[in-house]
mmCIF file of C-alpha atoms in Angstrom:
data_model
loop_
_atom_site.group_PDB
_atom_site.id
_atom_site.type_symbol
_atom_site.label_atom_id
_atom_site.label_comp_id
_atom_site.label_asym_id
_atom_site.label_seq_id
_atom_site.Cartn_x
_atom_site.Cartn_y
_atom_site.Cartn_z
ATOM 1 C CA MET A 620 -63.789 55.072 26.635
ATOM 2 C CA ALA A 621 -60.499 55.233 24.798
ATOM 3 C CA LYS A 622 -60.328 53.555 21.435
ATOM 4 C CA LYS A 623 -57.974 50.583 21.241
ATOM 5 C CA HIS A 624 -55.183 50.901 18.758
ATOM 6 C CA LYS A 625 -54.635 47.877 16.550
ATOM 7 C CA CYS A 626 -51.123 46.455 16.790
ATOM 8 C CA PRO A 627 -49.391 46.909 13.468
ATOM 9 C CA GLU A 628 -48.382 43.695 11.716
ATOM 10 C CA CYS A 629 -44.766 42.767 12.203
ATOM 11 C CA PRO A 630 -42.781 42.674 8.996
ATOM 12 C CA ALA A 631 -42.334 39.178 7.588
ATOM 13 C CA GLY A 632 -39.017 37.636 8.577
ATOM 14 C CA GLU A 633 -36.583 35.862 6.305
ATOM 15 C CA LYS A 634 -38.466 32.577 5.861
ATOM 16 C CA TRP A 635 -35.477 30.795 4.386
ATOM 17 C CA ALA A 636 -33.360 31.264 7.514
ATOM 18 C CA VAL A 637 -34.925 28.455 9.566
ATOM 19 C CA PRO A 638 -34.648 25.638 6.984
ATOM 20 C CA TYR A 639 -31.194 26.895 6.033
ATOM 21 C CA ALA A 640 -30.069 26.667 9.667
ATOM 22 C CA ASP A 641 -31.492 23.144 9.882
ATOM 23 C CA PHE A 642 -29.613 22.196 6.713
ATOM 24 C CA LEU A 643 -26.330 23.504 8.110
ATOM 25 C CA SER A 644 -26.867 21.567 11.344
ATOM 26 C CA LEU A 645 -27.457 18.344 9.414
ATOM 27 C CA LEU A 646 -24.428 19.019 7.225
ATOM 28 C CA LEU A 647 -22.255 19.559 10.291
ATOM 29 C CA ALA A 648 -23.517 16.297 11.779
ATOM 30 C CA LEU A 649 -22.656 14.510 8.518
ATOM 31 C CA PHE A 650 -19.110 15.887 8.517
ATOM 32 C CA ILE A 651 -18.603 14.858 12.151
ATOM 33 C CA ALA A 652 -19.854 11.344 11.366
ATOM 34 C CA LEU A 653 -17.550 11.075 8.335
ATOM 35 C CA TRP A 654 -14.597 12.282 10.376
ATOM 36 C CA ALA A 655 -15.310 9.698 13.092
ATOM 37 C CA ILE A 656 -15.522 6.911 10.492
ATOM 38 C CA SER A 657 -12.269 8.008 8.841
ATOM 39 C CA GLU A 658 -10.475 7.860 12.196
ATOM 40 C CA SER A 659 -11.782 4.427 13.181
ATOM 41 C CA ASN A 660 -12.251 2.607 9.851
ATOM 42 C CA PRO A 661 -10.192 3.814 6.835
ATOM 43 C CA ALA A 662 -11.526 1.002 4.639
ATOM 44 C CA LYS A 663 -15.115 2.104 5.221
ATOM 45 C CA THR A 664 -14.107 5.685 4.448
ATOM 46 C CA GLU A 665 -12.830 4.601 1.038
ATOM 47 C CA ALA A 666 -16.113 2.778 0.371
ATOM 48 C CA LEU A 667 -18.132 5.878 1.298
ATOM 49 C CA LYS A 668 -15.935 8.046 -0.906
ATOM 50 C CA THR A 669 -16.613 5.755 -3.856
ATOM 51 C CA GLU A 670 -20.375 5.947 -3.259
ATOM 52 C CA PHE A 671 -20.322 9.758 -3.040
ATOM 53 C CA ILE A 672 -18.441 9.916 -6.336
ATOM 54 C CA LYS A 673 -21.137 7.767 -7.952
ATOM 55 C CA ILE A 674 -24.016 9.767 -6.450
ATOM 56 C CA PHE A 675 -22.717 13.195 -7.439
ATOM 57 C CA ASP A 676 -21.208 12.022 -10.733
ATOM 58 C CA PHE A 677 -17.919 13.509 -9.615
ATOM 59 C CA SER A 678 -14.580 12.545 -11.075
ATOM 60 C CA PRO A 679 -11.381 13.820 -9.419
ATOM 61 C CA SER A 680 -9.670 13.775 -12.806
ATOM 62 C CA ASN A 681 -12.053 16.459 -14.077
ATOM 63 C CA VAL A 682 -10.987 18.759 -11.283
ATOM 64 C CA VAL A 683 -7.314 18.155 -11.981
ATOM 65 C CA GLU A 684 -7.760 18.957 -15.668
ATOM 66 C CA SER A 685 -9.481 22.249 -14.855
ATOM 67 C CA GLU A 686 -6.803 23.485 -12.454
ATOM 68 C CA THR A 687 -4.136 25.912 -13.520
ATOM 69 C CA SER A 688 -0.534 24.755 -13.680
ATOM 70 C CA ASN A 689 0.263 26.599 -10.442
ATOM 71 C CA GLN A 690 -2.575 24.862 -8.642
ATOM 72 C CA GLN A 691 -1.402 21.508 -9.937
ATOM 73 C CA GLN A 692 2.109 22.156 -8.655
ATOM 74 C CA TYR A 693 0.776 23.124 -5.254
ATOM 75 C CA LYS A 694 -1.425 20.048 -5.103
ATOM 76 C CA GLY A 695 1.492 17.809 -6.005
ATOM 77 C CA ALA A 696 3.632 19.373 -3.306
ATOM 78 C CA SER A 697 0.986 18.698 -0.645
ATOM 79 C CA LYS A 698 0.539 14.964 -1.290
ATOM 80 C CA THR A 699 0.447 12.787 1.795
ATOM 81 C CA PRO A 700 2.668 9.709 2.191
ATOM 82 C CA GLN A 701 -0.396 7.533 1.537
ATOM 83 C CA ASP A 702 -0.961 9.352 -1.787
ATOM 84 C CA GLU A 703 2.650 8.694 -2.726
ATOM 85 C CA LEU A 704 2.282 5.011 -1.872
ATOM 86 C CA GLU A 705 -0.814 4.669 -4.049
ATOM 87 C CA ALA A 706 0.963 6.396 -6.942
ATOM 88 C CA LEU A 707 3.930 4.062 -6.492
ATOM 89 C CA LYS A 708 1.617 1.040 -6.540
ATOM 90 C CA GLU A 709 -0.033 2.118 -9.806
ATOM 91 C CA LEU A 710 3.360 2.676 -11.406
ATOM 92 C CA THR A 711 4.887 -0.666 -10.505
ATOM 93 C CA LEU A 712 1.853 -2.809 -11.242
ATOM 94 C CA THR A 713 1.936 -1.720 -14.896
ATOM 95 C CA GLN A 714 5.557 -2.431 -15.679
ATOM 96 C CA GLN A 715 8.468 -4.623 -14.656
ATOM 97 C CA GLU A 716 11.525 -2.632 -13.644
ATOM 98 C CA THR A 717 15.058 -3.900 -13.741
ATOM 99 C CA ILE A 718 16.690 -5.143 -10.558
ATOM 100 C CA LYS A 719 18.893 -2.088 -10.217
ATOM 101 C CA LYS A 720 15.961 0.342 -10.246
ATOM 102 C CA LEU A 721 14.328 -1.547 -7.361
ATOM 103 C CA LYS A 722 10.832 -0.183 -7.869
ATOM 104 C CA ALA A 723 8.107 -1.636 -5.707
ATOM 105 C CA ALA A 724 4.530 -2.917 -5.740
ATOM 106 C CA LEU A 725 2.386 -2.242 -2.709
ATOM 107 C CA ASP A 726 -0.292 -4.501 -1.345
ATOM 108 C CA GLN A 727 -2.438 -3.386 1.572
ATOM 109 C CA GLN A 728 -3.448 -6.340 3.748
ATOM 110 C CA GLU A 729 -5.671 -5.668 6.773
ATOM 111 C CA ASN A 730 -3.653 -3.291 8.969
ATOM 112 C CA GLN A 731 -0.370 -3.630 7.088
ATOM 113 C CA VAL A 732 1.240 -2.446 3.886
ATOM 114 C CA ALA A 733 3.409 -5.026 2.118
ATOM 115 C CA LEU A 734 6.175 -3.850 -0.188
ATOM 116 C CA GLN A 735 7.272 -6.423 -2.781
ATOM 117 C CA LEU A 736 10.086 -5.764 -5.194
ATOM 118 C CA PRO A 737 9.131 -6.977 -8.684
ATOM 119 C CA ALA A 738 12.219 -9.088 -9.331
ATOM 120 C CA ARG A 739 12.057 -12.680 -8.035
ATOM 121 C CA ILE A 740 14.809 -14.925 -6.697
ATOM 122 C CA GLU A 741 14.556 -18.085 -8.801
ATOM 123 C CA PHE A 742 15.982 -21.552 -8.099
ATOM 124 C CA GLU A 743 16.761 -24.679 -10.067
ATOM 125 C CA ARG A 744 14.040 -27.325 -9.901
ATOM 126 C CA GLY A 745 14.366 -29.421 -6.731
ATOM 127 C CA SER A 746 17.166 -27.243 -5.318
ATOM 128 C CA ALA A 747 17.330 -24.707 -2.499
ATOM 129 C CA ASP A 748 20.935 -23.672 -3.188
ATOM 130 C CA ILE A 749 21.793 -20.127 -4.214
ATOM 131 C CA VAL A 750 24.168 -20.827 -7.093
ATOM 132 C CA SER A 751 23.410 -18.171 -9.709
ATOM 133 C CA GLN A 752 25.692 -15.130 -9.639
ATOM 134 C CA ASP A 753 22.766 -12.982 -10.769
ATOM 135 C CA VAL A 754 20.806 -14.123 -7.725
ATOM 136 C CA ARG A 755 23.758 -13.393 -5.437
ATOM 137 C CA ASP A 756 24.136 -9.916 -6.938
ATOM 138 C CA PHE A 757 20.437 -9.270 -6.442
ATOM 139 C CA LEU A 758 20.573 -10.462 -2.840
ATOM 140 C CA LYS A 759 23.473 -8.103 -2.191
ATOM 141 C CA TYR A 760 21.340 -5.218 -3.486
ATOM 142 C CA MET A 761 18.473 -6.374 -1.289
ATOM 143 C CA VAL A 762 20.657 -6.520 1.814
ATOM 144 C CA ASP A 763 21.946 -2.985 1.203
ATOM 145 C CA PHE A 764 18.394 -1.758 0.600
ATOM 146 C CA THR A 765 17.084 -3.470 3.746
ATOM 147 C CA LYS A 766 19.799 -2.041 5.997
ATOM 148 C CA GLY A 767 18.662 1.479 5.128
ATOM 149 C CA LEU A 768 15.039 0.902 6.181
ATOM 150 C CA PRO A 769 13.512 1.833 9.568
ATOM 151 C CA SER A 770 13.886 -0.880 12.218
ATOM 152 C CA LYS A 771 10.083 -1.106 12.605
ATOM 153 C CA ILE A 772 9.752 -2.802 9.215
ATOM 154 C CA GLN A 773 9.441 -6.585 9.194
ATOM 155 C CA VAL A 774 11.096 -8.537 6.363
ATOM 156 C CA GLU A 775 8.951 -11.514 5.358
ATOM 157 C CA ILE A 776 10.695 -14.046 3.078
ATOM 158 C CA ARG A 777 8.315 -16.395 1.235
ATOM 159 C CA GLY A 778 9.334 -19.634 -0.473
ATOM 160 C CA TYR A 779 7.534 -21.384 -3.359
ATOM 161 C CA THR A 780 7.982 -24.435 -5.621
ATOM 162 C CA ASP A 781 6.507 -25.918 -8.790
ATOM 163 C CA ASN A 782 4.210 -28.972 -8.673
ATOM 164 C CA SER A 783 6.790 -31.603 -9.601
ATOM 165 C CA ASP A 784 6.766 -33.216 -6.138
ATOM 166 C CA THR A 785 4.361 -34.041 -3.329
ATOM 167 C CA ALA A 786 2.747 -31.265 -1.309
ATOM 168 C CA LEU A 787 4.738 -32.131 1.827
ATOM 169 C CA ARG A 788 8.124 -32.226 0.088
ATOM 170 C CA SER A 789 7.276 -29.053 -1.799
ATOM 171 C CA PHE A 790 6.473 -27.329 1.485
ATOM 172 C CA ASP A 791 9.822 -28.392 2.967
ATOM 173 C CA LEU A 792 11.742 -27.326 -0.148
ATOM 174 C CA ALA A 793 10.031 -23.932 -0.277
ATOM 175 C CA TYR A 794 10.837 -23.374 3.400
ATOM 176 C CA LYS A 795 14.491 -24.284 2.839
ATOM 177 C CA ARG A 796 14.723 -21.787 -0.025
ATOM 178 C CA ALA A 797 13.308 -18.999 2.126
ATOM 179 C CA GLU A 798 15.587 -20.046 4.993
ATOM 180 C CA ASN A 799 18.708 -19.857 2.798
ATOM 181 C CA VAL A 800 17.782 -16.346 1.681
ATOM 182 C CA ALA A 801 17.097 -15.341 5.301
ATOM 183 C CA ASN A 802 20.494 -16.718 6.350
ATOM 184 C CA TYR A 803 22.174 -14.669 3.615
ATOM 185 C CA PHE A 804 20.496 -11.535 4.977
ATOM 186 C CA ILE A 805 21.519 -12.303 8.559
ATOM 187 C CA GLU A 806 25.108 -13.201 7.630
ATOM 188 C CA ASN A 807 25.401 -9.838 5.889
ATOM 189 C CA GLY A 808 24.210 -7.734 8.795
ATOM 190 C CA VAL A 809 20.401 -7.629 8.707
ATOM 191 C CA ASN A 810 18.879 -7.879 12.199
ATOM 192 C CA THR A 811 17.535 -11.394 12.744
ATOM 193 C CA LYS A 812 14.625 -10.032 14.823
ATOM 194 C CA SER A 813 13.187 -8.275 11.775
ATOM 195 C CA ILE A 814 13.124 -11.413 9.577
ATOM 196 C CA SER A 815 10.398 -14.043 9.308
ATOM 197 C CA ILE A 816 9.986 -17.020 6.948
ATOM 198 C CA LYS A 817 6.901 -18.463 5.260
ATOM 199 C CA SER A 818 6.541 -21.511 3.020
ATOM 200 C CA PHE A 819 3.765 -21.690 0.428
ATOM 201 C CA GLY A 820 4.999 -24.915 -1.162
ATOM 202 C CA LEU A 821 3.384 -25.564 -4.538
ATOM 203 C CA ASN A 822 0.537 -23.121 -3.811
ATOM 204 C CA GLN A 823 0.169 -19.717 -5.485
ATOM 205 C CA PRO A 824 1.899 -20.470 -8.823
ATOM 206 C CA LEU A 825 2.647 -17.461 -11.017
ATOM 207 C CA ASP A 826 1.122 -19.142 -14.069
ATOM 208 C CA ASN A 827 -1.676 -21.592 -14.846
ATOM 209 C CA ASP A 828 1.053 -24.063 -15.761
ATOM 210 C CA ALA A 829 2.179 -24.794 -12.197
ATOM 211 C CA SER A 830 5.217 -26.766 -13.398
ATOM 212 C CA LEU A 831 6.974 -23.740 -14.878
ATOM 213 C CA THR A 832 10.468 -22.976 -13.624
ATOM 214 C CA LYS A 833 9.544 -19.455 -12.527
ATOM 215 C CA ASN A 834 7.390 -20.961 -9.769
ATOM 216 C CA ASN A 835 10.613 -22.124 -8.053
ATOM 217 C CA ARG A 836 11.178 -18.806 -6.375
ATOM 218 C CA VAL A 837 11.486 -16.713 -3.239
ATOM 219 C CA GLU A 838 9.722 -13.384 -2.799
ATOM 220 C CA ILE A 839 10.617 -10.717 -0.245
ATOM 221 C CA TYR A 840 7.995 -8.529 1.413
ATOM 222 C CA TYR A 841 8.575 -5.508 3.632
ATOM 223 C CA LYS A 842 5.666 -5.090 6.035
ATOM 224 C CA MET A 843 4.733 -1.980 7.988
ATOM 225 C CA ASP A 844 1.750 -0.607 9.895
ATOM 226 C CA VAL A 845 -0.699 1.051 7.492
ATOM 227 C CA THR A 846 -1.262 3.884 9.996
ATOM 228 C CA ASP A 847 2.454 4.639 10.426
ATOM 229 C CA GLU A 848 2.823 7.388 7.832
ATOM 230 C CA GLN A 849 6.307 8.373 9.008
ATOM 231 C CA THR A 850 7.655 4.875 8.331
ATOM 232 C CA GLN A 851 5.936 4.771 4.936
ATOM 233 C CA LYS A 852 7.497 8.140 4.099
ATOM 234 C CA SER A 853 10.932 6.780 5.049
ATOM 235 C CA VAL A 854 10.436 3.829 2.691
ATOM 236 C CA ILE A 855 9.478 6.140 -0.173
ATOM 237 C CA GLU A 856 12.571 8.260 0.438
ATOM 238 C CA ARG A 857 14.695 5.099 0.534
ATOM 239 C CA LEU A 858 13.279 3.971 -2.820
ATOM 240 C CA ASP A 859 13.937 7.385 -4.336
ATOM 241 C CA THR A 860 17.537 7.628 -3.151
ATOM 242 C CA PHE A 861 18.712 4.007 -3.313
ATOM 243 C CA ASN A 862 21.065 3.387 -6.234
ATOM 244 C CA PRO A 863 22.554 -0.126 -6.167
#
């Protein structure tokens, strides 16, 4: 009877390959999930980004400091319109620019971005008349600026008052102030379909002392879809090139 030959032991495989493949599969699933969230819910994406920074003790500023000057230049050249908007917001929230420079503060509200120029249009107490030459000059700048913006942008004109009168009268006065500014825009060639008016009356004072004169004002907001990067880019270019 022939003697059976024992099967030689197979060489041990790479044991790390299986768990490594599982890890890559999970990582791919994570990236797909993050991509899906970023497409459907940008706000949630920002929240997740903040949490990841905390977990991994990662600071973007550390990376920037370690880059070479060439890398920094390349990174700056590849900024998205949203990056530019955020940089513009940080700049204008820390300083008041003169009227002629027309720098802007950005405020993201739900699905819109609101652009507010830092200078205010102020009124005499109890009056809705535009009498100051400085105010008229500023409005002229604003009209010229507005005409150069994409037609998709909505111009929202908001009126306010101090607390020297009743809430109802203050509401009416604030509306009349915003209406007078809107009429100035329309009379000087701004499309009436792009303009809306809001009255806040004696609400939202700029100072704890609600009777201060600076609360008698009108503010102008330019509103655009937060997902419309092309329009946002056009606004940035308009800000950069506009010289009243």
